[in-house]
mmCIF file of C-alpha atoms in Angstrom:
data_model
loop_
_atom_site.group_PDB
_atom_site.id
_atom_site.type_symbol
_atom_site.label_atom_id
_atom_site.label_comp_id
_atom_site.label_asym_id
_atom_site.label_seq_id
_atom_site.Cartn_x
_atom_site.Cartn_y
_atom_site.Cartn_z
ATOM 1 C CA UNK E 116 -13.103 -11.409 -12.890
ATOM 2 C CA UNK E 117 -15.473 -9.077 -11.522
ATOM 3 C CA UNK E 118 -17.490 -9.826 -8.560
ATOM 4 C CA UNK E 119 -21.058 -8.944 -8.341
ATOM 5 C CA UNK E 120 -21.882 -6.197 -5.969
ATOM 6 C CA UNK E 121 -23.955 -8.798 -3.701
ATOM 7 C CA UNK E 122 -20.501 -10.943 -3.097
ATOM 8 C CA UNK E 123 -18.601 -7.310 -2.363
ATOM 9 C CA UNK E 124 -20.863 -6.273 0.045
ATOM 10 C CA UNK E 125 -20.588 -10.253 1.582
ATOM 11 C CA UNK E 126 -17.327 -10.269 1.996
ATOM 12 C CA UNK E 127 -17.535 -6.330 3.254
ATOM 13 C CA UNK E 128 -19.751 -6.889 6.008
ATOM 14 C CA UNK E 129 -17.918 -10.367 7.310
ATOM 15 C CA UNK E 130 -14.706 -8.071 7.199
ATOM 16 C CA UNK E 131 -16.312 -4.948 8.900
ATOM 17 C CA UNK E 132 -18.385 -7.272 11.410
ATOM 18 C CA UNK E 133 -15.058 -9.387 12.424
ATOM 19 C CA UNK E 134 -13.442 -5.912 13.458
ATOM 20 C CA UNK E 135 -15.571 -5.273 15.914
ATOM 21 C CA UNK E 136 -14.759 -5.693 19.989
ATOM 22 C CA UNK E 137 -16.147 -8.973 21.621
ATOM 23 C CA UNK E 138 -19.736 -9.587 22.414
ATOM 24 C CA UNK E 139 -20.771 -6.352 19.847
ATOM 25 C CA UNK E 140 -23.692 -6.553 17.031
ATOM 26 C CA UNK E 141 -24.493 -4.037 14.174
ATOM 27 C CA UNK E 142 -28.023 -3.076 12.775
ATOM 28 C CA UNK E 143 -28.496 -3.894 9.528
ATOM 29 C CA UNK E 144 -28.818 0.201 9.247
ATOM 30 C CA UNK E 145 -25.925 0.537 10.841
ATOM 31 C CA UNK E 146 -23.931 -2.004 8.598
ATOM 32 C CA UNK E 147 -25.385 -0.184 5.649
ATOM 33 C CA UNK E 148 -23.994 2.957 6.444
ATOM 34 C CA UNK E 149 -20.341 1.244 7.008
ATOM 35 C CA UNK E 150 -20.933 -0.095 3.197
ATOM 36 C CA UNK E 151 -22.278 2.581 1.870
ATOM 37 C CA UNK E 152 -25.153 0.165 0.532
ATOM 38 C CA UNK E 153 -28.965 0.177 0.851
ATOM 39 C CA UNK E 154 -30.377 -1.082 3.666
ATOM 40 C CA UNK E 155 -32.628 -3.120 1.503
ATOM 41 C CA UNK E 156 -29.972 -5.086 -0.697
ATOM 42 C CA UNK E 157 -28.006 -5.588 2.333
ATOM 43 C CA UNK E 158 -30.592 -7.208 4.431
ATOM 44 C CA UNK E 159 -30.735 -9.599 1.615
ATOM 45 C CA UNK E 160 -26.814 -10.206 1.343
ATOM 46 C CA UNK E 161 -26.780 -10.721 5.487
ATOM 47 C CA UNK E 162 -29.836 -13.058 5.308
ATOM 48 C CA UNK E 163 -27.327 -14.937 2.523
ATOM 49 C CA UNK E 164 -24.530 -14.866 4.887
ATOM 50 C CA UNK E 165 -26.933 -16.331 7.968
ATOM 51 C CA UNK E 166 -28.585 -19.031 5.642
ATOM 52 C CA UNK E 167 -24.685 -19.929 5.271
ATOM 53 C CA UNK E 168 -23.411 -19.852 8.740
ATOM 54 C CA UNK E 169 -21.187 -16.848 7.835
ATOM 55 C CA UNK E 170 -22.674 -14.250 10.293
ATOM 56 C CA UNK E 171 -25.421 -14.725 12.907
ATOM 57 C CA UNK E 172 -28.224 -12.448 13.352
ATOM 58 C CA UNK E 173 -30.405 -11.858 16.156
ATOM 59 C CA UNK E 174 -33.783 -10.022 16.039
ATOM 60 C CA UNK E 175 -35.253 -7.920 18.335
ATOM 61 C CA UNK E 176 -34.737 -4.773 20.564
ATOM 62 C CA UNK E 177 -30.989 -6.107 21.600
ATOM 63 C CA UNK E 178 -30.633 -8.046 17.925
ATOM 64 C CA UNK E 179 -28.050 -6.966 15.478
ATOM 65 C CA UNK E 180 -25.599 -8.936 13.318
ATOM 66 C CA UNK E 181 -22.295 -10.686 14.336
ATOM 67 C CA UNK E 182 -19.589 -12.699 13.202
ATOM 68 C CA UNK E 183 -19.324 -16.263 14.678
ATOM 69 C CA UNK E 184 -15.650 -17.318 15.807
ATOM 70 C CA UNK E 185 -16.322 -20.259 13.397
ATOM 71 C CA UNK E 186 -16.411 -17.767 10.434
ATOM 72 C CA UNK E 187 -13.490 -15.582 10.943
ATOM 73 C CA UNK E 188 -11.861 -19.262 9.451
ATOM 74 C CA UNK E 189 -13.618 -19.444 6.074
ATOM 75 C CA UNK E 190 -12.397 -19.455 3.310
ATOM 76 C CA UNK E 191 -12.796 -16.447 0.991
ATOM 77 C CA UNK E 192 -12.876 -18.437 -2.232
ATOM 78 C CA UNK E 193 -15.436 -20.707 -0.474
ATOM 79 C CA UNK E 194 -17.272 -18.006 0.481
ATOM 80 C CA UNK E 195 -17.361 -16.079 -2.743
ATOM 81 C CA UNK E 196 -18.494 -19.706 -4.360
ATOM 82 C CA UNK E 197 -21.055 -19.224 -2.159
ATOM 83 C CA UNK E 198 -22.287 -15.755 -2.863
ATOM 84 C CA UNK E 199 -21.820 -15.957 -6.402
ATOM 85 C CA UNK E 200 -23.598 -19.012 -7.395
ATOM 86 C CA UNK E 201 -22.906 -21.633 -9.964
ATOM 87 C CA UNK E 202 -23.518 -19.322 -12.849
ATOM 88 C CA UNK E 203 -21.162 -18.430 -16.002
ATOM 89 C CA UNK E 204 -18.884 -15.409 -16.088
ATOM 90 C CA UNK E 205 -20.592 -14.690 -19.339
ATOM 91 C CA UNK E 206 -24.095 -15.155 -20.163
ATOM 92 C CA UNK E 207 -24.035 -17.611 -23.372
ATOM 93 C CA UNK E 208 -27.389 -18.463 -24.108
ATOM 94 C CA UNK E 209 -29.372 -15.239 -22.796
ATOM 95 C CA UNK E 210 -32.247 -12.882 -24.086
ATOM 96 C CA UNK E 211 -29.174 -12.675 -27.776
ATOM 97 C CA UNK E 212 -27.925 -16.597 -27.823
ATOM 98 C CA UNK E 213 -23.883 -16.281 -28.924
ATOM 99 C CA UNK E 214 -23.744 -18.393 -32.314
ATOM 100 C CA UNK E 215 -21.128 -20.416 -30.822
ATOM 101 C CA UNK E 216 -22.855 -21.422 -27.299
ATOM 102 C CA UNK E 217 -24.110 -24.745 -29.108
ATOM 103 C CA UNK E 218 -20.351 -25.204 -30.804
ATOM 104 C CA UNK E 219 -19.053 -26.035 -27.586
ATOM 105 C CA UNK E 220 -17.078 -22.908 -27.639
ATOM 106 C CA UNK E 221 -13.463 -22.588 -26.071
ATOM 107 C CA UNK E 222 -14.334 -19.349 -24.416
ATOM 108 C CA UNK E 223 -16.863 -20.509 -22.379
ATOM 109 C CA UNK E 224 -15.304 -23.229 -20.935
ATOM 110 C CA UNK E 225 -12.060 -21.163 -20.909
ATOM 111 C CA UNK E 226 -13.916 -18.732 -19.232
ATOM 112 C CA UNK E 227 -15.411 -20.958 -16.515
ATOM 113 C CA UNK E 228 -11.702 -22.313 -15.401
ATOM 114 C CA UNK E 229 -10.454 -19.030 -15.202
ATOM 115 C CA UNK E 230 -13.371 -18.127 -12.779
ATOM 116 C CA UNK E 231 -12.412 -21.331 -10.439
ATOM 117 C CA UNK E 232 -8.858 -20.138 -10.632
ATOM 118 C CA UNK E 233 -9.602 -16.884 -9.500
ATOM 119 C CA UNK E 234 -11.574 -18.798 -6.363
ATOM 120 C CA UNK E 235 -8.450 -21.236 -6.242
ATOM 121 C CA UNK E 236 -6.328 -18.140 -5.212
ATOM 122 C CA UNK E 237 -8.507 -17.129 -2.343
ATOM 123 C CA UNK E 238 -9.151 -20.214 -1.518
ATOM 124 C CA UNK E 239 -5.746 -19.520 1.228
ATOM 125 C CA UNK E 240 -7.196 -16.755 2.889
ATOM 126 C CA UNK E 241 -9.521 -16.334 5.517
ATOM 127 C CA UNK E 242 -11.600 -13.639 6.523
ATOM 128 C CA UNK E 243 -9.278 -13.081 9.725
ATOM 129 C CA UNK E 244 -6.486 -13.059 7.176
ATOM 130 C CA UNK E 245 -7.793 -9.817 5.537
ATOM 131 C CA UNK E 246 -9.000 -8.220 8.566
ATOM 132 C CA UNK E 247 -5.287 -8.243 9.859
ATOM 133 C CA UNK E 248 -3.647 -7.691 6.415
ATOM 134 C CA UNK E 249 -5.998 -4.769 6.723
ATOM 135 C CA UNK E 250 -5.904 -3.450 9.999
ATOM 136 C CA UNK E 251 -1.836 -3.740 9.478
ATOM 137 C CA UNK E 252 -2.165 -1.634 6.647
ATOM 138 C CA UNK E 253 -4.392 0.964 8.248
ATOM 139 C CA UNK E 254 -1.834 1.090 10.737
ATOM 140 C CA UNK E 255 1.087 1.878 8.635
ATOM 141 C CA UNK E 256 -1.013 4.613 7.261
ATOM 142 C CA UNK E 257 -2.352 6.135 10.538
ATOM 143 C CA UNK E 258 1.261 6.817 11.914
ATOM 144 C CA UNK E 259 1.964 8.514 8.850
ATOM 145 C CA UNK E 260 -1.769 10.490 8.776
ATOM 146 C CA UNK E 261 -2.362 10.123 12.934
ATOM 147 C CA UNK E 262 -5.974 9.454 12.281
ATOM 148 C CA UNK E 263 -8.114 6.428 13.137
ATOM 149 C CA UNK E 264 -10.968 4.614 12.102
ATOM 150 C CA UNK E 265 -11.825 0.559 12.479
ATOM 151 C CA UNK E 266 -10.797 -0.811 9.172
ATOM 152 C CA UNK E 267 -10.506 2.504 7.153
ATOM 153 C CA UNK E 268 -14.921 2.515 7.439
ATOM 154 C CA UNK E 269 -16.638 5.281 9.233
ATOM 155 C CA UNK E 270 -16.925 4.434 12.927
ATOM 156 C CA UNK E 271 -20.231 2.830 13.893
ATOM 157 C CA UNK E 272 -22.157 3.586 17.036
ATOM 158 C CA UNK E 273 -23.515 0.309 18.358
ATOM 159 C CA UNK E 274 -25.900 1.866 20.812
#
């Protein structure tokens, strides 16, 4: 299964944005930079996210983007269900039809429950889950490198 780059940068940001200390926000352009995406696509992803309840976002001079308590809990299948939309893995009846797409073909349909099994398996982890399973694993590798950086992304000024 391959996620679309909108989902990655989703689950990215909640990940990146649940790492940081108490009561902080990010810029957008500052969240870009710890994605290494455009500032443009991920305005669009966060607005996503806040539409969802995933993240809050405040405007302004003081505004930036955070991640509610209530989110570090979600799910990551749910969320990806979210991000990803109701569409098929592959495109049947596009700009080319497939021949078989009005056979009801066993790939398709094949092909769609292997894309709610994939969301079945992350349907038991959280967000929190894989900002600990990765901050434990950044550990282990700073005491053998003695470097550090929050989550293994460049560090982020917040003011």
């Amino acid at each position: 299964m391959h996620l679309t780059t909108f989902a990655d940068l989703g689950l990215r940001s909640m990940m990146i944005l649940g790492d940081l200390p108490e009561g902080e926000r990010l810029t957008i352009g500052k969240l870009a930079e710890a994605t290494n995406a455009s500032e443009n696509h991920l305005a669009r992803v966060i607005a996503k996210l806040a539409d969802l309840g995933f993240v809050t976002s405040i405007r302004g001079r003081n505004g930036g983007v955070h991640l509610p308590d209530t989110a570090r809990g979600a799910s990551v299948g749910q969320i990806l269900r979210k991000l990803e939309g109701p569409g098929e893995v592959v495109d049947c009846e596009g700009g080319k039809p497939c021949p078989l797409a009005s056979r009801q073909c066993a790939l398709r349909h094949r092909l769609a429950q292997a894309k709610e099994a994939f969301f079945v398996e992350l349907d038991g982890d959280t967000i929190e889950d894989l900002i600990r399973a990765t901050r434990a694993a950044q550990t282990r590798t700073e005491e053998t490198r003695g470097s550090s950086a929050p989550l293994g992304v460049p560090i982020v000024r917040t003011s």
